[in-house]
Amino acid sequence: MELLESLPTLLKSFWYIAIPSSLIFLIQTIITFSGLDIADGFDTDFNADMHDGGDFQLFSLRNLINFLLGFSWTGISFYSTIGEHTWFLIVLSFVVGVLFVLLFFFVIKQVQKLAEDNSFKLSNTLDKTAEVYLTIPENKTGKGKIMISVNGAFHELEAMTENARIASGTAVKVVKIENNLLIVETL
């Protein structure tokens, strides 16, 4: 560490933060991509709620490392450019550190979307509108077909009505499901 001793105090501080946080980040990355499930061991009672039931720990070792990584490397990178304005450099480094944590939240949120169950379920058609594809006979005397969008995908499904005949191209609403068959009515 003799190389660091000759540096100005602020730059030396940034390097003392950057080296261990970069090593820990590298170890965390290897652990993450190897599939090991190791907790970071730094639990707190405070969770940041992300509005749809998913809880992220705001204060965790991973977020601390992400913050320190952005903070220290920003300080090192911009020291020669704005080193004489130390408070501005520290504030800029702090802001970039916070942005690193927010970026981590965003990436984790996108990864969690990959785990969502978007498989088709007939129950998801209730109260949705659809278009009659093949004419539906009156009073449950026969089946017709409708085109309905569920979770962004179109499905052609069999349907019946308890009322008058519904012609092709008519907009309908799914009102109930009986024996895996959709019961619809005109809008």
Coordinates of C-alpha atoms in Angstrom, one line a residue, residues 63 66 96-110:
N63 CA -26.7 -2.5 -1.0
N66 CA -23.3 -1.3 -4.3
V96 CA -23.8 8.1 -7.9
G97 CA -23.7 5.7 -5.0
V98 CA -27.4 6.1 -4.4
L99 CA -28.0 5.6 -8.1
F100 CA -26.1 2.3 -8.0
V101 CA -28.5 1.1 -5.2
L102 CA -31.5 2.2 -7.2
L103 CA -30.1 0.6 -10.4
F104 CA -29.7 -2.6 -8.4
F105 CA -33.4 -2.4 -7.2
F106 CA -34.5 -1.9 -10.9
V107 CA -32.4 -4.9 -12.1
I108 CA -33.8 -7.1 -9.3
K109 CA -37.3 -6.0 -10.1
Q110 CA -36.9 -6.9 -13.8

